Tab-separated table of C-alpha atoms and ligand atoms in Angstrom:
chain	number	residue	atom	x	y	z
O	1	UNK	CA	131.002	143.588	136.293
O	2	UNK	CA	132.798	141.073	133.729
O	3	UNK	CA	131.366	137.655	132.514
O	4	UNK	CA	133.891	135.181	130.641
O	5	UNK	CA	131.205	132.960	128.237
O	6	UNK	CA	133.565	129.789	126.971
O	7	UNK	CA	132.137	127.761	124.134
O	8	UNK	CA	133.882	124.581	124.243
O	9	UNK	CA	134.061	122.504	121.257
O	10	UNK	CA	135.187	119.257	120.405
O	11	UNK	CA	138.784	120.771	119.467
O	12	UNK	CA	137.872	124.303	120.018
O	13	UNK	CA	137.306	126.812	122.745
O	14	UNK	CA	135.802	130.378	122.160
O	15	UNK	CA	135.600	132.924	124.275
O	16	UNK	CA	134.344	136.583	125.151
O	17	UNK	CA	135.338	138.505	128.329
O	18	UNK	CA	132.250	141.325	128.182
O	19	UNK	CA	131.674	144.075	130.545
O	20	UNK	CA	127.927	143.827	131.201
O	21	UNK	CA	127.936	147.613	132.045
O	22	UNK	CA	128.752	148.833	128.755
O	23	UNK	CA	128.443	146.031	126.515
O	24	UNK	CA	132.173	146.205	125.616
O	25	UNK	CA	134.055	143.147	124.829
O	26	UNK	CA	137.235	143.663	126.667
O	27	UNK	CA	139.159	140.274	124.953
O	28	UNK	CA	138.028	137.903	122.842
O	29	UNK	CA	139.650	134.564	121.025
O	30	UNK	CA	139.730	131.453	120.387
O	31	UNK	CA	142.147	127.853	120.813
O	32	UNK	CA	141.706	125.848	118.105
O	33	UNK	CA	142.984	121.909	117.080
O	34	UNK	CA	143.293	120.797	120.554
O	35	UNK	CA	144.797	117.252	120.418
O	36	UNK	CA	145.942	117.524	116.814
O	37	UNK	CA	149.858	117.922	116.137
O	38	UNK	CA	149.884	121.622	116.333
O	39	UNK	CA	147.484	123.985	117.415
O	40	UNK	CA	146.725	127.753	117.862
O	41	UNK	CA	145.352	130.201	120.086
O	42	UNK	CA	144.478	133.932	118.189
O	43	UNK	CA	143.411	135.743	120.970
O	44	UNK	CA	142.124	140.032	120.891
O	45	UNK	CA	142.130	142.732	123.610
O	46	UNK	CA	139.435	144.998	122.748
O	47	UNK	CA	138.513	143.906	119.662
O	48	UNK	CA	137.230	146.039	117.263
O	49	UNK	CA	138.199	148.995	118.524
O	50	UNK	CA	141.055	151.485	118.161
O	51	UNK	CA	142.622	149.718	120.952
O	52	UNK	CA	142.849	146.398	119.565
O	53	UNK	CA	146.124	144.438	120.840
O	54	UNK	CA	146.030	141.086	119.556
O	55	UNK	CA	148.500	137.930	120.051
O	56	UNK	CA	148.667	134.239	118.110
O	57	UNK	CA	150.208	131.287	119.229
O	58	UNK	CA	151.483	128.411	117.645
O	59	UNK	CA	151.692	125.200	119.738
O	60	UNK	CA	150.636	121.846	120.392
O	61	UNK	CA	148.021	121.863	122.964
O	62	UNK	CA	147.072	118.619	123.699
O	63	UNK	CA	143.770	118.771	125.845
O	64	UNK	CA	140.631	121.565	126.726
O	65	UNK	CA	142.961	122.549	130.535
O	66	UNK	CA	146.246	123.209	128.520
O	67	UNK	CA	143.692	125.460	126.137
O	68	UNK	CA	142.127	126.876	129.185
O	69	UNK	CA	145.094	127.240	130.620
O	70	UNK	CA	146.811	129.262	127.650
O	71	UNK	CA	143.587	131.561	127.812
O	72	UNK	CA	143.596	132.387	131.484
O	73	UNK	CA	147.370	133.260	130.547
O	74	UNK	CA	146.093	135.850	128.083
O	75	UNK	CA	143.288	137.311	129.511
O	76	UNK	CA	145.705	138.435	132.966
O	77	UNK	CA	148.489	138.950	130.538
O	78	UNK	CA	149.997	142.844	131.861
O	79	UNK	CA	150.275	144.226	128.009
O	80	UNK	CA	146.961	142.016	126.518
O	81	UNK	CA	145.181	140.467	129.330
O	82	UNK	CA	141.617	142.597	130.608
O	83	UNK	CA	141.522	141.366	134.265
O	84	UNK	CA	144.691	141.227	136.944
O	85	UNK	CA	143.321	137.899	138.312
O	86	UNK	CA	140.736	135.581	137.134
O	87	UNK	CA	139.020	135.730	140.488
O	88	UNK	CA	137.898	139.741	139.421
O	89	UNK	CA	135.510	137.925	136.696
O	90	UNK	CA	132.038	137.775	138.403
O	91	UNK	CA	130.894	135.159	136.151
O	92	UNK	CA	131.729	132.050	133.578
O	93	UNK	CA	128.556	131.331	131.435
O	94	UNK	CA	129.221	127.837	129.174
O	95	UNK	CA	127.363	127.445	126.105
O	96	UNK	CA	125.795	123.689	126.653
O	97	UNK	CA	124.635	121.564	123.583
O	98	UNK	CA	122.430	119.924	124.594
O	99	UNK	CA	120.120	119.728	128.032
O	100	UNK	CA	117.439	117.136	126.680
O	101	UNK	CA	114.138	117.298	127.448
O	102	UNK	CA	114.205	117.895	131.526
O	103	UNK	CA	117.321	120.359	131.521
O	104	UNK	CA	117.340	123.257	129.208
O	105	UNK	CA	116.589	125.894	131.554
O	106	UNK	CA	120.044	128.121	132.266
O	107	UNK	CA	121.734	127.180	135.464
O	108	UNK	CA	124.243	127.986	138.095
O	109	UNK	CA	126.696	124.558	137.616
O	110	UNK	CA	126.390	122.173	140.335
O	111	UNK	CA	127.362	118.703	140.606
O	112	UNK	CA	123.789	117.591	139.472
O	113	UNK	CA	124.238	119.464	136.214
O	114	UNK	CA	127.118	118.032	135.402
O	115	UNK	CA	126.007	114.576	135.767
O	116	UNK	CA	122.809	115.566	133.547
O	117	UNK	CA	125.377	117.129	131.201
O	118	UNK	CA	126.787	113.831	131.125
O	119	UNK	CA	123.900	111.821	130.911
O	120	UNK	CA	122.875	113.709	127.932
O	121	UNK	CA	125.824	112.737	126.056
O	122	UNK	CA	123.759	110.029	123.563
O	123	UNK	CA	122.402	112.853	122.524
O	124	UNK	CA	125.380	114.973	121.894
O	125	UNK	CA	127.866	112.769	121.259
O	126	UNK	CA	130.177	115.181	119.936
O	127	UNK	CA	129.321	119.072	122.060
O	128	UNK	CA	128.394	117.724	125.576
O	129	UNK	CA	131.828	115.653	126.472
O	130	UNK	CA	133.929	119.214	125.636
O	131	UNK	CA	131.158	121.318	127.046
O	132	UNK	CA	132.000	119.022	130.195
O	133	UNK	CA	135.396	119.250	129.765
O	134	UNK	CA	135.030	123.422	129.318
O	135	UNK	CA	133.540	123.508	132.294
O	136	UNK	CA	135.561	121.494	135.070
O	137	UNK	CA	138.740	123.170	133.729
O	138	UNK	CA	137.064	126.436	134.311
O	139	UNK	CA	136.101	125.367	137.957
O	140	UNK	CA	139.334	124.134	138.076
O	141	UNK	CA	140.907	127.591	137.146
O	142	UNK	CA	138.494	129.863	138.839
O	143	UNK	CA	137.554	128.717	142.318
O	144	UNK	CA	135.042	130.886	143.761
O	145	UNK	CA	133.910	131.816	140.272
O	146	UNK	CA	130.489	130.962	139.548
O	147	UNK	CA	130.067	128.631	136.668
O	148	UNK	CA	126.206	128.913	135.110
O	149	UNK	CA	125.268	126.276	131.437
O	150	UNK	CA	122.654	127.910	129.113
O	151	UNK	CA	121.649	125.432	127.045
O	152	UNK	CA	121.475	125.803	123.281
O	153	UNK	CA	118.499	123.947	123.008
O	154	UNK	CA	116.449	125.784	125.221
O	155	UNK	CA	114.627	128.402	123.241
O	156	UNK	CA	112.941	125.593	121.094
O	157	UNK	CA	111.729	123.310	124.294
O	158	UNK	CA	108.364	125.258	123.970
O	159	UNK	CA	107.567	123.434	120.595
O	160	UNK	CA	104.021	122.148	120.892
O	161	UNK	CA	104.742	117.856	120.255
O	162	UNK	CA	103.038	117.709	116.820
O	163	UNK	CA	106.297	119.467	115.752
O	164	UNK	CA	109.165	117.703	117.871
O	165	UNK	CA	108.151	113.842	117.370
O	166	UNK	CA	109.245	112.048	114.802
O	167	UNK	CA	106.846	109.585	112.690
O	168	UNK	CA	108.718	106.734	114.202
O	169	UNK	CA	107.438	104.023	116.428
O	170	UNK	CA	106.448	105.922	119.237
O	171	UNK	CA	108.846	104.216	121.844
O	172	UNK	CA	112.132	105.869	119.927
O	173	UNK	CA	111.251	108.865	121.544
O	174	UNK	CA	110.061	107.168	124.990
O	175	UNK	CA	113.088	104.743	125.292
O	176	UNK	CA	115.854	106.767	123.302
O	177	UNK	CA	114.575	110.490	123.741
O	178	UNK	CA	114.705	110.822	119.754
O	179	UNK	CA	112.414	113.613	118.536
O	180	UNK	CA	113.510	117.390	117.320
O	181	UNK	CA	115.229	119.253	119.725
O	182	UNK	CA	116.905	122.447	117.590
O	183	UNK	CA	119.932	123.888	118.230
O	184	UNK	CA	121.296	127.643	117.874
O	185	UNK	CA	118.576	128.922	120.010
O	186	UNK	CA	120.484	131.379	121.905
O	187	UNK	CA	120.980	132.832	118.470
O	188	UNK	CA	117.304	132.741	118.084
O	189	UNK	CA	116.181	134.140	121.227
O	190	UNK	CA	118.141	136.867	121.160
O	191	UNK	CA	117.056	137.813	117.527
O	192	UNK	CA	113.165	136.880	118.068
O	193	UNK	CA	113.902	139.916	121.207
O	194	UNK	CA	115.453	142.296	119.492
O	195	UNK	CA	113.370	142.107	116.560
O	196	UNK	CA	110.367	142.971	118.930
O	197	UNK	CA	112.306	145.681	120.078
O	198	UNK	CA	113.013	146.695	116.830
O	199	UNK	CA	109.426	146.435	116.045
O	200	UNK	CA	107.888	148.466	119.198
O	201	UNK	CA	106.177	145.117	120.108
O	202	UNK	CA	106.294	143.359	123.488
O	203	UNK	CA	107.982	139.765	122.480
O	204	UNK	CA	104.657	137.741	123.448
O	205	UNK	CA	102.820	139.933	120.343
O	206	UNK	CA	105.562	138.889	117.719
O	207	UNK	CA	105.067	136.075	115.187
O	208	UNK	CA	108.105	135.573	112.855
O	209	UNK	CA	110.334	133.422	110.696
O	210	UNK	CA	114.203	133.256	111.693
O	211	UNK	CA	116.698	132.771	109.526
O	212	UNK	CA	120.053	131.827	111.240
O	213	UNK	CA	122.484	131.718	107.824
O	214	UNK	CA	126.093	130.987	109.109
O	215	UNK	CA	128.160	127.740	108.703
O	216	UNK	CA	125.279	125.911	109.943
O	217	UNK	CA	122.298	127.257	109.368
O	218	UNK	CA	118.408	126.901	111.136
O	219	UNK	CA	115.038	128.428	110.919
O	220	UNK	CA	112.855	128.803	113.676
O	221	UNK	CA	109.309	129.649	113.811
O	222	UNK	CA	108.035	132.195	116.636
O	223	UNK	CA	104.686	132.552	117.408
O	224	UNK	CA	103.767	135.075	120.492
O	225	UNK	CA	107.220	134.862	120.877
O	226	UNK	CA	107.681	131.391	121.773
O	227	UNK	CA	109.278	128.831	119.269
O	228	UNK	CA	106.896	126.729	118.128
O	229	UNK	CA	109.650	124.891	114.662
O	230	UNK	CA	112.374	124.551	113.743
O	231	UNK	CA	114.843	122.950	110.536
O	232	UNK	CA	117.550	121.142	113.100
O	233	UNK	CA	116.602	117.906	114.190
O	234	UNK	CA	117.636	114.758	116.988
O	235	UNK	CA	120.888	117.139	115.439
O	236	UNK	CA	121.851	119.933	113.684
O	237	UNK	CA	122.103	117.589	110.545
O	238	UNK	CA	118.534	118.520	109.419
O	239	UNK	CA	116.273	121.400	107.939
O	240	UNK	CA	118.179	123.575	104.953
O	241	UNK	CA	121.249	123.023	103.100
O	242	UNK	CA	124.696	124.339	104.917
O	243	UNK	CA	128.108	124.973	104.387
O	244	UNK	CA	129.355	121.238	104.755
O	245	UNK	CA	126.335	119.882	105.903
O	246	UNK	CA	122.999	118.032	103.970
O	247	UNK	CA	120.156	119.470	105.765
O	248	UNK	CA	116.940	117.363	104.754
O	249	UNK	CA	117.467	114.407	102.844
O	250	UNK	CA	114.821	110.727	102.233
O	251	UNK	CA	116.558	109.113	105.199
O	252	UNK	CA	116.417	105.723	102.489
O	253	UNK	CA	119.481	107.144	100.998
O	254	UNK	CA	121.623	106.196	103.861
O	255	UNK	CA	121.316	102.358	103.600
O	256	UNK	CA	121.369	102.765	99.548
O	257	UNK	CA	124.719	104.415	99.969
O	258	UNK	CA	125.700	101.797	102.441
O	259	UNK	CA	124.824	98.877	100.223
O	260	UNK	CA	125.684	100.884	96.695
O	261	UNK	CA	128.970	101.565	98.103
O	262	UNK	CA	130.146	99.049	101.368
O	263	UNK	CA	130.947	102.778	103.833
O	264	UNK	CA	129.704	102.435	107.225
O	265	UNK	CA	127.344	104.492	109.139
O	266	UNK	CA	130.089	105.910	110.731
O	267	UNK	CA	131.505	107.048	107.431
O	268	UNK	CA	128.391	107.719	105.932
O	269	UNK	CA	127.415	110.183	108.753
O	270	UNK	CA	130.805	112.207	108.402
O	271	UNK	CA	129.971	112.531	104.767
O	272	UNK	CA	126.946	114.406	105.726
O	273	UNK	CA	128.359	116.385	108.066
O	274	UNK	CA	131.456	117.046	106.881
O	275	UNK	CA	131.390	116.355	102.886
O	276	UNK	CA	127.813	117.219	102.013
O	277	UNK	CA	125.849	120.661	101.393
O	278	UNK	CA	127.676	123.652	99.507
O	279	UNK	CA	130.588	122.429	99.524
O	280	UNK	CA	129.393	118.423	98.273
O	281	UNK	CA	128.333	120.532	95.156
O	282	UNK	CA	130.624	122.652	94.255
O	283	UNK	CA	133.767	122.061	96.270
O	284	UNK	CA	133.878	125.840	98.691
O	285	UNK	CA	131.331	126.070	101.746
O	286	UNK	CA	132.747	129.672	101.856
O	287	UNK	CA	129.812	131.450	100.392
O	288	UNK	CA	132.257	134.722	99.999
O	289	UNK	CA	134.120	132.052	97.583
O	290	UNK	CA	131.372	130.823	95.813
O	291	UNK	CA	129.784	134.618	94.739
O	292	UNK	CA	133.755	134.721	93.442
O	293	UNK	CA	133.435	131.733	91.357
O	294	UNK	CA	129.324	131.891	90.020
O	295	UNK	CA	130.739	135.724	88.985
O	296	UNK	CA	133.399	133.521	86.867
O	297	UNK	CA	130.573	130.921	85.298
O	298	UNK	CA	131.047	128.306	87.867
O	299	UNK	CA	128.241	126.689	86.937
O	300	UNK	CA	128.314	124.263	90.266
O	301	UNK	CA	128.670	127.318	92.223
O	302	UNK	CA	125.750	128.745	90.606
O	303	UNK	CA	123.958	125.235	91.279
O	304	UNK	CA	125.157	125.284	94.661
O	305	UNK	CA	123.587	129.221	95.604
O	306	UNK	CA	120.681	127.932	93.764
O	307	UNK	CA	119.877	125.005	95.759
O	308	UNK	CA	120.737	126.857	99.054
O	309	UNK	CA	118.623	129.433	98.529
O	310	UNK	CA	115.934	127.777	97.152
O	311	UNK	CA	115.819	125.417	100.000
O	312	UNK	CA	115.367	128.229	102.601
O	313	UNK	CA	112.388	129.636	100.709
O	314	UNK	CA	111.343	126.332	101.057
O	315	UNK	CA	111.054	126.415	105.131
O	316	UNK	CA	109.669	130.154	104.964
O	317	UNK	CA	106.859	128.975	103.243
O	318	UNK	CA	106.516	125.893	105.430
O	319	UNK	CA	106.608	128.317	108.759
O	320	UNK	CA	104.228	130.684	107.048
O	321	UNK	CA	101.674	128.104	106.832
O	322	UNK	CA	102.406	126.587	110.470
O	323	UNK	CA	102.080	130.440	111.743
O	324	UNK	CA	99.180	131.796	109.801
O	325	UNK	CA	100.303	135.125	110.549
O	326	UNK	CA	103.767	136.754	110.130
O	327	UNK	CA	104.918	140.103	111.344
O	328	UNK	CA	108.496	139.802	110.129
O	329	UNK	CA	110.833	137.532	108.427
O	330	UNK	CA	114.565	137.787	110.252
O	331	UNK	CA	117.922	137.295	108.623
O	332	UNK	CA	120.863	136.884	111.161
O	333	UNK	CA	124.306	135.234	111.023
O	334	UNK	CA	127.288	134.977	108.833
O	335	UNK	CA	125.471	135.035	105.769
O	336	UNK	CA	122.414	136.573	106.475
O	337	UNK	CA	123.810	139.457	108.270
O	338	UNK	CA	126.463	139.996	105.798
O	339	UNK	CA	124.952	138.783	101.947
O	340	UNK	CA	122.649	140.659	100.079
O	341	UNK	CA	122.779	137.808	97.191
O	342	UNK	CA	121.539	134.998	99.448
O	343	UNK	CA	118.574	137.427	101.038
O	344	UNK	CA	117.604	138.382	97.855
O	345	UNK	CA	118.126	135.136	96.297
O	346	UNK	CA	115.877	133.276	99.050
O	347	UNK	CA	113.134	135.860	99.332
O	348	UNK	CA	112.599	135.741	95.248
O	349	UNK	CA	108.943	135.348	94.046
O	350	UNK	CA	107.434	135.512	97.924
O	351	UNK	CA	105.444	138.725	96.737
O	352	UNK	CA	101.959	136.837	97.489
O	353	UNK	CA	103.606	136.004	100.269
O	354	UNK	CA	104.075	139.859	101.400
O	355	UNK	CA	106.908	139.767	101.295
O	356	UNK	CA	109.060	142.100	98.674
O	357	UNK	CA	112.051	143.023	99.310
O	358	UNK	CA	114.124	146.771	98.927
O	359	UNK	CA	116.926	145.924	96.404
O	360	UNK	CA	118.589	149.461	97.431
O	361	UNK	CA	117.961	148.634	101.467
O	362	UNK	CA	119.317	145.035	100.716
O	363	UNK	CA	122.759	146.366	99.604
O	364	UNK	CA	123.266	148.409	102.617
O	365	UNK	CA	125.672	146.717	105.302
O	366	UNK	CA	123.577	146.284	109.122
O	367	UNK	CA	125.035	147.973	112.152
O	368	UNK	CA	122.948	146.141	114.942
O	369	UNK	CA	120.043	145.932	112.836
O	370	UNK	CA	118.564	147.259	108.939
O	371	UNK	CA	115.504	147.122	107.312
O	372	UNK	CA	115.089	145.784	103.984
O	373	UNK	CA	111.489	145.399	103.148
O	374	UNK	CA	110.203	147.346	100.562
O	375	UNK	CA	107.219	149.986	101.926
O	376	UNK	CA	104.740	148.007	100.050
O	377	UNK	CA	105.539	144.881	101.759
O	378	UNK	CA	102.948	143.646	104.347
O	379	UNK	CA	106.082	141.532	105.915
O	380	UNK	CA	108.372	143.379	107.283
O	381	UNK	CA	111.908	142.093	106.353
O	382	UNK	CA	114.844	142.104	108.546
O	383	UNK	CA	118.138	141.469	108.985
O	384	UNK	CA	119.530	141.612	113.029
O	385	UNK	CA	123.472	141.016	113.782
O	386	UNK	CA	123.016	138.295	116.366
O	387	UNK	CA	125.295	137.877	119.763
O	388	UNK	CA	125.066	134.797	121.665
O	389	UNK	CA	127.678	135.725	123.544
O	390	UNK	CA	125.869	138.486	124.755
O	391	UNK	CA	122.534	136.223	125.777
O	392	UNK	CA	124.823	134.143	127.211
O	393	UNK	CA	126.454	136.218	129.447
O	394	UNK	CA	123.347	138.083	130.264
O	395	UNK	CA	121.208	134.805	131.267
O	396	UNK	CA	124.405	133.913	133.434
O	397	UNK	CA	124.201	137.075	135.592
O	398	UNK	CA	120.217	136.593	135.526
O	399	UNK	CA	120.953	133.117	136.881
O	400	UNK	CA	123.075	134.319	139.544
O	401	UNK	CA	120.871	136.607	140.516
O	402	UNK	CA	117.717	134.967	141.374
O	403	UNK	CA	119.245	132.053	142.934
Z	501	LIG	P1	129.668	130.107	112.882
Z	501	LIG	O1	127.970	129.235	112.256
Z	501	LIG	O2	130.750	129.130	112.331
Z	501	LIG	O3	129.185	130.558	113.937
Z	501	LIG	P2	128.944	132.396	111.131
Z	501	LIG	O4	127.781	133.116	111.659
Z	501	LIG	O5	130.392	133.454	111.636
Z	501	LIG	O6	129.254	130.584	111.647
Z	501	LIG	O7	129.548	132.202	109.167
Z	501	LIG	C1	129.884	132.085	109.088
Z	501	LIG	C2	129.873	131.841	107.443
Z	501	LIG	O8	129.270	133.192	107.167
Z	501	LIG	C3	130.974	131.847	106.394
Z	501	LIG	O9	131.296	130.369	106.467
Z	501	LIG	C4	130.579	132.546	105.673
Z	501	LIG	O10	130.178	131.765	104.702
Z	501	LIG	C5	129.624	133.379	105.205
Z	501	LIG	N1	129.836	135.017	105.453
Z	501	LIG	C6	130.748	135.978	106.192
Z	501	LIG	N2	130.811	136.278	106.123
Z	501	LIG	C7	130.082	136.922	104.344
Z	501	LIG	C8	130.290	138.112	104.117
Z	501	LIG	N3	130.511	139.069	104.067
Z	501	LIG	N4	129.438	137.192	102.773
Z	501	LIG	C9	129.120	136.412	102.594
Z	501	LIG	N5	129.434	135.440	103.098
Z	501	LIG	C10	129.607	135.349	104.568
């Protein structure tokens, strides 16, 4: 049984075709720069295996339909593909960013689900239209193959109201649905289940703090297997410092910048999302480049690193207070899985919370997971490789089995 997972963004489509019996990735790829003068598609057959074969296409890609047509062509290519006909695929699982408060459980796509995704565009303005385009094109190109929507906000819907309501006039919540939604939910959910499995606990017995540190970064506090708080908010701009996003700042900075510079709200929003965070401080947003610059004595790169780790450490402290008891701190995603310096920086000085890292273990490389806590640490510390595609594919199969 093969499931195609689609993550359709505003100018990109990421895809992965998974064999559900073996968990093997049959093919994966990304269509990029849709709608720009020059686009590209990078496709891999059997990625990460000896049989890996890849192909890159560079050409203008006008819209999502053209991008999907190209990827369908490669998935069915006799040399580079994985299926003879798209009809062989059991189902398509779509990552959808924002389902709001009513539509967050994964579900088989029908017209009502599409209408609801459309209705949530105001609270997911960049992603929801692209997610919808991905669904509609997939329906057109794969008639008869069931499509399932899996929402990035689902895992966080268990937050209690004191965690998700902002201290604004209450009508902002009632009328405009302004609240904390949180994102990266599929990753947090997968990692919480993995951590429970690794620790030999039922998911409902586990209290943990998860740090998903990639291009975007978010933390979640998980109590008895359920999310009780998360660092991203109405949008993914909130929380810790990220590659190009500022994370939490004094909200009065926005009108202040507008008055001082004459910049408009949209322009400021773009600056906070794309020119801030690590990039804003030192000009670089890839942590590997930042380490290389630090090694050469670059002061700004050093500052960016210290700010990044300090802000994550503060969230860990806050979530300790929110949870009371913490069984494990878990690192995941690009930086969390691969960067021992960031992990060490984040955990520095947390011994009084019972968190002690083992430097030798931390220097190791995680396969599916690894333990980096010292034997005397009261709180476990894990590195777990996230797999959002597998989680979406499993969810897709479950939804179709039960409907
Ligand atoms: P996304 O949020 O786009 O899914 P990822 O989880 O793949 O991102 O994380 C991408 C980021 O991970 C990169 O920007 C880079 O900073 C970081 N990263 C990847 N590999 C390493 C590594 N070996 N060491 C440090 N950072 C890394």
